């Protein structure tokens, strides 16, 4: 059997991509190739594949994935972040509550400026599960500082189970809520994943294929 030699340059590029994906801190391996768009027809597949080209990151624009739990938001958020890492961008994934808790601790330890700067340096910040828990005014203000640091310079991609009209339950100060929504939507793409359970539909489809 003939062994096919992998060009050294290709091998180095692959290792760099793997390091960027690992540094992003994704909790699971999710790719667009493994996403079943037929399982959730609410999602605009063409828009998602356009976003996978990462032009929005060059412009510092913010895509938002909005929909109920189990509709494929986190899968798409991680998949788009992975595409960005493979394209050479520095990416960081974080749960919204974890980010806010880290910012509060940093503020208490007088390390807030350093922490915000660290989150400001990555090319793409992926914030998952925004809207699952109510944030007090201090937590919301600290998150707003991170978003302001990145505004129109570096992209933020978010996934939320709440429509923007429901964000007043997460950010209880109406003016601060409006400012955060503005930061996360200005010039960006909004992908609504709807209310149909993607995971359930995918599991059924896999079971049906296995039974054939």
XYZ file of N, CA and C in Angstrom:
636
model
N 0.855 -1.194 0.000
C 0.000 0.000 0.000
C 0.884 1.234 0.000
N 0.537 2.195 -0.833
C 1.330 3.412 -0.953
C 0.850 4.443 0.062
N 1.780 4.982 0.837
C 1.442 6.040 1.789
C 1.479 7.387 1.085
N 0.427 8.167 1.263
C 0.368 9.490 0.655
C 0.966 10.497 1.627
N 1.994 11.171 1.194
C 2.662 12.141 2.069
C 1.833 13.418 2.156
N 1.661 13.908 3.373
C 0.955 15.173 3.583
C 1.970 16.310 3.530
N 1.758 17.306 2.679
C 2.694 18.431 2.611
C 2.884 19.057 3.984
N 4.143 19.416 4.287
C 4.450 19.955 5.610
C 3.627 21.196 5.921
N 3.424 22.046 4.919
C 2.650 23.266 5.131
C 1.215 22.966 5.514
N 0.609 21.964 4.846
C -0.760 21.579 5.157
C -0.854 21.026 6.568
N 0.138 20.253 6.953
C 0.141 19.656 8.289
C 0.260 20.736 9.358
N 1.102 21.728 9.133
C 1.247 22.828 10.088
C -0.046 23.622 10.202
N -0.696 23.868 9.050
C -1.957 24.616 9.050
C -3.026 23.848 9.820
N -3.059 22.520 9.646
C -4.034 21.707 10.362
C -3.805 21.780 11.858
N -2.542 21.719 12.282
C -2.229 21.777 13.715
C -2.588 23.150 14.296
N -2.348 24.207 13.528
C -2.717 25.551 13.993
C -4.229 25.659 14.166
N -4.989 25.103 13.208
C -6.446 25.114 13.314
C -6.909 24.357 14.543
N -6.283 23.205 14.792
C -6.641 22.397 15.963
C -6.352 23.149 17.252
N -5.243 23.894 17.288
C -4.909 24.669 18.484
C -5.917 25.795 18.703
N -6.329 26.458 17.615
C -7.301 27.545 17.750
C -8.660 27.007 18.213
N -9.055 25.848 17.695
C -10.322 25.240 18.110
C -10.257 24.854 19.581
N -9.141 24.285 20.009
C -8.984 23.905 21.415
C -8.991 25.141 22.316
N -8.305 26.201 21.886
C -8.225 27.434 22.679
C -9.580 28.110 22.809
N -10.484 27.860 21.853
C -11.811 28.487 21.890
C -12.630 27.994 23.077
N -12.362 26.784 23.530
C -13.073 26.262 24.695
C -14.471 25.756 24.400
N -14.705 25.263 23.187
C -16.018 24.710 22.866
C -16.309 23.492 23.743
N -17.528 23.372 24.269
C -17.838 22.242 25.144
C -18.056 20.933 24.397
N -18.370 21.046 23.115
C -18.649 19.862 22.300
C -18.139 20.103 20.885
N -17.946 19.017 20.151
C -17.532 19.096 18.754
C -18.791 19.169 17.891
N -19.040 20.332 17.315
C -20.206 20.521 16.457
C -19.760 21.166 15.146
N -20.241 20.636 14.037
C -19.857 21.185 12.738
C -21.099 21.442 11.895
N -20.963 22.295 10.900
C -22.073 22.541 9.987
C -22.361 21.298 9.151
N -21.318 20.540 8.870
C -21.484 19.312 8.078
C -22.422 18.331 8.769
N -22.428 18.353 10.109
C -23.264 17.417 10.869
C -24.625 18.002 11.241
N -24.887 19.226 10.828
C -26.173 19.839 11.167
C -27.219 19.443 10.133
N -28.342 18.924 10.601
C -29.415 18.478 9.717
C -30.431 19.618 9.540
N -30.285 20.369 8.464
C -31.184 21.492 8.226
C -32.614 21.028 7.962
N -32.771 19.798 7.476
C -34.121 19.278 7.237
C -34.882 19.082 8.542
N -34.134 18.892 9.643
C -34.781 18.669 10.936
C -35.383 19.946 11.508
N -34.936 21.103 11.007
C -35.506 22.372 11.453
C -35.603 23.319 10.257
N -36.700 23.229 9.515
C -36.859 24.064 8.318
C -37.007 25.548 8.619
N -37.136 25.920 9.909
C -37.210 27.347 10.259
C -35.900 28.067 9.964
N -34.810 27.318 9.982
C -33.486 27.926 9.856
C -33.152 28.174 8.389
N -32.669 29.360 8.106
C -32.268 29.738 6.750
C -30.882 29.160 6.481
N -30.848 28.009 5.807
C -29.581 27.318 5.557
C -28.630 28.176 4.724
N -29.174 28.903 3.761
C -28.332 29.746 2.900
C -27.627 30.820 3.719
N -28.355 31.420 4.679
C -27.742 32.445 5.519
C -26.629 31.840 6.376
N -26.885 30.663 6.929
C -25.881 30.014 7.779
C -24.619 29.711 6.975
N -24.783 29.179 5.768
C -23.611 28.855 4.949
C -22.872 30.123 4.502
N -23.599 31.204 4.330
C -22.948 32.489 4.026
C -22.126 32.949 5.222
N -22.694 32.820 6.429
C -21.966 33.195 7.639
C -20.714 32.337 7.825
N -20.762 31.095 7.351
C -19.611 30.197 7.490
C -18.392 30.690 6.714
N -18.601 31.626 5.780
C -17.475 32.192 5.030
C -16.720 33.241 5.842
N -17.312 33.668 6.970
C -16.648 34.525 7.975
C -16.407 35.965 7.544
N -17.070 36.426 6.504
C -16.900 37.823 6.095
C -17.376 38.781 7.188
N -18.393 38.390 7.938
C -18.945 39.229 9.004
C -17.928 39.483 10.106
N -16.998 38.547 10.298
C -15.977 38.728 11.335
C -15.017 39.843 10.929
N -14.688 39.912 9.651
C -13.812 40.982 9.165
C -14.427 42.355 9.430
N -15.761 42.418 9.400
C -16.467 43.683 9.576
C -16.884 43.930 11.027
N -16.632 42.968 11.899
C -16.999 43.114 13.302
C -18.492 43.072 13.548
N -19.228 42.325 12.716
C -20.686 42.287 12.835
C -21.145 41.162 13.774
N -22.360 41.294 14.343
C -22.813 40.357 15.366
C -24.001 39.490 14.952
N -23.809 38.226 14.595
C -24.960 37.357 14.336
C -25.621 36.906 15.639
N -26.944 36.775 15.617
C -27.699 36.342 16.799
C -28.561 35.139 16.429
N -28.504 34.109 17.242
C -29.331 32.916 17.076
C -30.385 32.939 18.172
N -31.645 33.034 17.765
C -32.743 33.195 18.717
C -33.747 32.066 18.522
N -34.116 31.384 19.605
C -35.115 30.325 19.508
C -35.213 29.536 20.797
N -36.183 28.649 20.853
C -36.396 27.853 22.055
C -35.259 26.870 22.290
N -35.229 26.313 23.502
C -34.238 25.294 23.840
C -34.423 24.083 22.922
N -33.301 23.498 22.506
C -33.359 22.289 21.693
C -33.623 22.504 20.224
N -33.511 23.755 19.746
C -33.800 24.027 18.335
C -32.542 24.139 17.472
N -31.372 23.892 18.053
C -30.137 23.871 17.268
C -29.266 25.101 17.393
N -29.623 26.022 18.306
C -28.862 27.274 18.435
C -27.404 27.028 18.815
N -27.201 26.266 19.883
C -25.833 26.049 20.369
C -25.001 25.297 19.338
N -25.616 24.325 18.658
C -24.905 23.596 17.604
C -24.391 24.575 16.550
N -25.269 25.458 16.087
C -24.870 26.413 15.054
C -23.854 27.418 15.569
N -24.019 27.860 16.814
C -23.060 28.811 17.396
C -21.659 28.200 17.448
N -21.575 26.958 17.932
C -20.281 26.275 18.015
C -19.735 25.997 16.626
N -20.610 25.582 15.709
C -20.171 25.278 14.349
C -19.611 26.510 13.648
N -20.278 27.651 13.796
C -19.785 28.888 13.175
C -18.481 29.337 13.840
N -18.389 29.146 15.154
C -17.136 29.460 15.843
C -16.005 28.576 15.375
N -16.314 27.312 15.133
C -15.303 26.369 14.628
C -14.848 26.759 13.235
N -15.799 27.157 12.386
C -15.443 27.617 11.036
C -14.506 28.824 11.121
N -14.791 29.725 12.056
C -13.943 30.912 12.212
C -12.538 30.529 12.660
N -12.443 29.592 13.604
C -11.127 29.141 14.072
C -10.349 28.483 12.947
N -11.032 27.698 12.130
C -10.372 27.038 10.995
C -9.923 28.053 9.951
N -10.622 29.195 9.907
C -10.264 30.246 8.937
C -9.138 31.141 9.448
N -8.667 30.870 10.674
C -7.526 31.619 11.191
C -7.853 32.657 12.248
N -9.116 32.752 12.663
C -9.513 33.743 13.660
C -9.364 33.196 15.084
N -9.087 34.103 16.006
C -9.041 33.737 17.426
C -10.453 33.787 17.968
N -10.890 32.671 18.546
C -12.280 32.532 18.974
C -12.322 32.141 20.450
N -13.346 32.638 21.150
C -13.584 32.230 22.537
C -15.063 31.963 22.723
N -15.386 30.776 23.260
C -16.762 30.404 23.577
C -16.951 30.472 25.080
N -18.106 31.009 25.511
C -18.374 31.088 26.942
C -19.884 31.144 27.172
N -20.332 30.514 28.254
C -21.720 30.657 28.667
C -21.915 32.061 29.246
N -23.065 32.647 29.021
C -23.323 34.009 29.492
C -23.158 34.119 31.002
N -23.702 33.166 31.742
C -23.602 33.233 33.205
C -22.161 33.093 33.674
N -21.401 32.232 33.016
C -19.989 32.056 33.380
C -19.211 33.341 33.119
N -19.491 33.989 32.003
C -18.807 35.238 31.675
C -19.116 36.312 32.718
N -20.392 36.451 33.063
C -20.780 37.472 34.036
C -20.167 37.180 35.402
N -20.185 35.915 35.818
C -19.574 35.556 37.108
C -18.082 35.871 37.116
N -17.418 35.596 35.990
C -15.981 35.884 35.887
C -15.728 37.390 35.977
N -16.598 38.177 35.341
C -16.439 39.630 35.376
C -16.665 40.182 36.778
N -17.658 39.647 37.487
C -17.931 40.098 38.858
C -16.740 39.791 39.758
N -16.193 38.562 39.627
C -15.019 38.193 40.433
C -13.826 39.071 40.094
N -13.646 39.357 38.807
C -12.533 40.209 38.384
C -12.675 41.613 38.956
N -13.912 42.120 38.972
C -14.145 43.452 39.527
C -13.830 43.475 41.024
N -14.230 42.422 41.734
C -13.968 42.336 43.169
C -12.468 42.260 43.467
N -11.729 41.632 42.536
C -10.290 41.457 42.730
C -9.472 42.537 42.033
N -10.163 43.583 41.569
C -9.510 44.713 40.876
C -8.738 44.264 39.628
N -9.311 43.267 38.925
C -8.716 42.752 37.702
C -9.641 42.948 36.498
N -10.653 43.819 36.656
C -11.675 43.943 35.626
C -11.111 44.440 34.300
N -10.283 45.462 34.343
C -9.722 46.026 33.104
C -8.946 44.965 32.330
N -8.164 44.182 33.051
C -7.377 43.113 32.428
C -8.287 42.053 31.814
N -9.343 41.682 32.528
C -10.259 40.644 32.047
C -11.029 41.111 30.818
N -11.535 42.350 30.854
C -12.252 42.886 29.705
C -11.329 42.986 28.490
N -10.092 43.375 28.716
C -9.121 43.464 27.616
C -8.857 42.091 27.003
N -8.821 41.070 27.867
C -8.583 39.704 27.370
C -9.731 39.254 26.469
N -10.948 39.534 26.882
C -12.094 39.190 26.043
C -12.189 40.102 24.825
N -11.608 41.264 24.922
C -11.645 42.192 23.797
C -10.671 41.837 22.687
N -9.653 41.023 23.016
C -8.607 40.721 22.024
C -9.009 39.655 21.013
N -9.909 38.735 21.384
C -10.249 37.668 20.447
C -11.055 38.229 19.278
N -10.921 37.585 18.131
C -11.623 38.067 16.937
C -13.122 37.802 17.010
N -13.490 36.687 17.660
C -14.903 36.320 17.768
C -15.182 35.801 19.172
N -16.147 36.428 19.831
C -16.593 35.986 21.147
C -17.977 35.368 20.984
N -18.096 34.079 21.292
C -19.370 33.364 21.199
C -19.977 33.258 22.595
N -21.127 33.885 22.811
C -21.794 33.859 24.109
C -23.055 33.006 23.990
N -23.071 31.907 24.717
C -24.180 30.955 24.638
C -25.105 31.104 25.852
N -26.365 30.703 25.640
C -27.371 30.661 26.706
C -27.624 32.033 27.341
N -27.583 33.055 26.530
C -27.945 34.383 27.021
C -29.464 34.434 27.158
N -29.941 34.812 28.325
C -31.381 34.881 28.539
C -31.926 33.774 29.404
N -31.077 32.815 29.790
C -31.548 31.716 30.633
C -31.720 32.145 32.086
N -30.932 33.119 32.496
C -31.001 33.562 33.889
C -31.056 35.082 33.959
N -31.774 35.582 34.955
C -31.838 37.026 35.167
C -30.504 37.534 35.695
N -30.060 38.646 35.147
C -28.816 39.263 35.590
C -29.143 40.518 36.388
N -28.489 40.675 37.535
C -28.697 41.908 38.286
C -28.027 43.063 37.550
N -28.295 44.270 38.022
C -27.790 45.450 37.306
C -26.273 45.432 37.186
N -25.587 45.010 38.249
C -24.122 45.011 38.187
C -23.622 44.041 37.124
N -24.178 42.826 37.115
C -23.756 41.841 36.120
C -24.035 42.309 34.711
N -25.208 42.912 34.506
C -25.564 43.410 33.178
C -24.634 44.545 32.744
N -24.281 45.418 33.664
C -23.382 46.527 33.339
C -21.991 46.021 32.963
N -21.528 44.982 33.660
C -20.212 44.429 33.345
C -20.215 43.766 31.968
N -21.297 43.044 31.659
C -21.416 42.443 30.331
C -21.456 43.533 29.270
N -22.151 44.615 29.555
C -22.234 45.731 28.612
C -20.842 46.310 28.339
N -19.995 46.335 29.346
C -18.626 46.843 29.154
C -17.855 45.979 28.166
N -18.028 44.659 28.261
C -17.359 43.756 27.313
C -17.866 44.014 25.896
N -19.181 44.155 25.750
C -19.758 44.396 24.428
C -19.308 45.735 23.866
N -19.226 46.743 24.720
C -18.784 48.069 24.277
C -17.323 48.029 23.833
N -16.498 47.271 24.553
C -15.080 47.124 24.205
C -14.916 46.553 22.797
N -15.870 45.691 22.399
C -15.750 44.996 21.115
C -16.544 45.677 19.988
N -17.357 46.664 20.321
C -18.283 47.243 19.355
C -17.594 47.734 18.084
N -18.088 47.214 16.944
C -17.622 47.598 15.614
C -16.127 47.340 15.405
N -15.516 46.549 16.287
C -14.108 46.173 16.114
C -13.984 44.658 15.968
N -14.534 43.943 16.923
C -14.476 42.486 16.909
C -15.872 41.922 17.125
N -16.161 40.808 16.491
C -17.514 40.267 16.477
C -17.901 39.561 17.769
N -19.190 39.632 18.055
C -19.814 38.850 19.116
C -20.953 38.066 18.481
N -20.974 36.752 18.696
C -22.082 35.912 18.244
C -22.777 35.371 19.480
N -24.103 35.455 19.497
C -24.812 35.001 20.688
C -25.917 34.007 20.324
N -26.248 33.171 21.304
C -27.409 32.285 21.191
C -28.286 32.542 22.402
N -29.579 32.745 22.164
C -30.502 33.067 23.255
C -31.822 32.343 23.057
N -32.400 31.883 24.165
C -33.711 31.241 24.103
C -34.845 32.255 24.229
N -34.503 33.522 24.361
C -35.508 34.576 24.495
C -35.474 35.500 23.284
N -36.662 35.865 22.798
C -36.727 36.898 21.770
C -36.295 38.217 22.405
N -35.919 39.176 21.586
C -35.418 40.446 22.122
C -36.455 41.129 23.009
N -37.724 40.932 22.683
C -38.766 41.557 23.499
C -38.804 40.981 24.912
N -38.273 39.774 25.080
C -38.264 39.149 26.391
C -36.991 39.380 27.181
N -36.065 40.136 26.612
C -34.779 40.343 27.292
C -34.902 41.235 28.520
N -36.039 41.917 28.672
C -36.211 42.746 29.867
C -36.286 41.878 31.128
N -36.547 40.553 30.956
C -36.547 39.652 32.102
C -35.121 39.249 32.476
N -34.214 39.319 31.498
C -32.801 39.021 31.766
C -32.077 40.276 32.245
N -32.287 41.368 31.511
C -31.678 42.652 31.875
C -32.791 43.539 32.411
N -32.908 43.612 33.721
C -34.082 44.231 34.336
C -34.138 45.749 34.198
N -33.010 46.375 33.872
C -33.026 47.820 33.630
C -33.371 48.052 32.157
N -34.523 48.663 31.858
C -34.962 48.815 30.458
C -33.973 49.556 29.570
N -33.360 50.613 30.083
C -32.415 51.391 29.262
C -31.160 50.585 28.964
N -30.676 49.857 29.974
C -29.497 49.025 29.761
C -29.828 47.884 28.812
N -31.019 47.313 28.957
C -31.461 46.254 28.056
C -31.467 46.739 26.608
N -32.025 47.923 26.384
C -32.088 48.481 25.028
C -30.693 48.707 24.458
N -29.767 49.157 25.300
C -28.392 49.413 24.846
C -27.698 48.104 24.469
N -27.931 47.042 25.249
C -27.313 45.750 24.970
C -27.877 45.148 23.684
N -29.195 45.230 23.512
C -29.809 44.738 22.278
C -29.231 45.477 21.076
N -29.041 46.786 21.213
C -28.464 47.583 20.122
C -27.050 47.107 19.785
N -26.243 46.846 20.822
C -24.872 46.393 20.605
C -24.841 45.051 19.872
N -25.817 44.190 20.164
C -25.793 42.827 19.645
C -26.549 42.653 18.328
N -27.186 43.687 17.855
C -27.960 43.544 16.621
C -27.553 44.517 15.524
N -26.867 45.585 15.852
C -26.560 46.614 14.860
C -25.738 46.041 13.705
N -26.332 46.038 12.521
C -25.640 45.595 11.319
C -25.481 44.099 11.183
N -26.018 43.333 12.139
C -25.796 41.885 12.131
C -26.945 41.095 11.527
N -26.778 39.770 11.540
C -27.797 38.853 11.042
C -28.497 38.181 12.217
N -29.816 38.051 12.115
C -30.594 37.381 13.144
C -31.157 36.094 12.557
N -30.797 34.972 13.165
C -31.285 33.667 12.720
C -32.271 33.156 13.758
N -33.510 33.003 13.376
C -34.532 32.506 14.282
C -34.681 30.999 14.084
N -34.387 30.252 15.148
C -34.438 28.788 15.060
C -35.797 28.231 15.442
N -36.730 29.086 15.855
C -38.110 28.681 16.077
C -38.350 27.938 17.372
N -39.391 27.107 17.351
C -39.811 26.392 18.555
C -39.795 24.876 18.398
N -39.529 24.389 17.194
C -39.500 22.935 16.967
C -38.201 22.349 17.506
N -38.318 21.221 18.191
C -37.151 20.639 18.839
C -36.261 19.934 17.821
N -35.137 20.582 17.508
C -34.191 20.038 16.525
C -33.610 18.708 16.985
N -33.226 18.623 18.255
C -32.585 17.405 18.749
C -33.516 16.208 18.634
N -34.798 16.421 18.956
C -35.767 15.334 18.874
C -35.978 14.905 17.431
N -36.105 15.883 16.536
C -36.304 15.573 15.121
C -35.091 14.845 14.546
N -33.904 15.263 14.961
C -32.683 14.614 14.483
C -32.604 13.174 14.967
N -32.946 12.946 16.235
C -32.914 11.596 16.798
C -33.909 10.683 16.065
N -35.090 11.204 15.783
C -36.085 10.413 15.056
C -35.608 10.079 13.662
N -35.020 11.062 12.974
C -34.531 10.846 11.624
C -33.429 9.786 11.601
N -32.532 9.830 12.579
C -31.454 8.833 12.658
C -32.019 7.444 12.903
N -33.049 7.372 13.764
C -33.667 6.073 14.067
C -34.364 5.510 12.835
N -35.017 6.394 12.064
C -35.695 5.947 10.861
C -34.717 5.448 9.809
N -33.572 6.139 9.687
C -32.546 5.690 8.727
C -31.954 4.354 9.137
N -31.762 4.171 10.447
C -31.180 2.924 10.952
C -32.127 1.754 10.738
N -33.446 2.043 10.733
C -34.437 0.974 10.602
C -34.608 0.527 9.160
N -34.138 1.360 8.203
C -34.291 1.016 6.788
C -33.334 -0.094 6.381
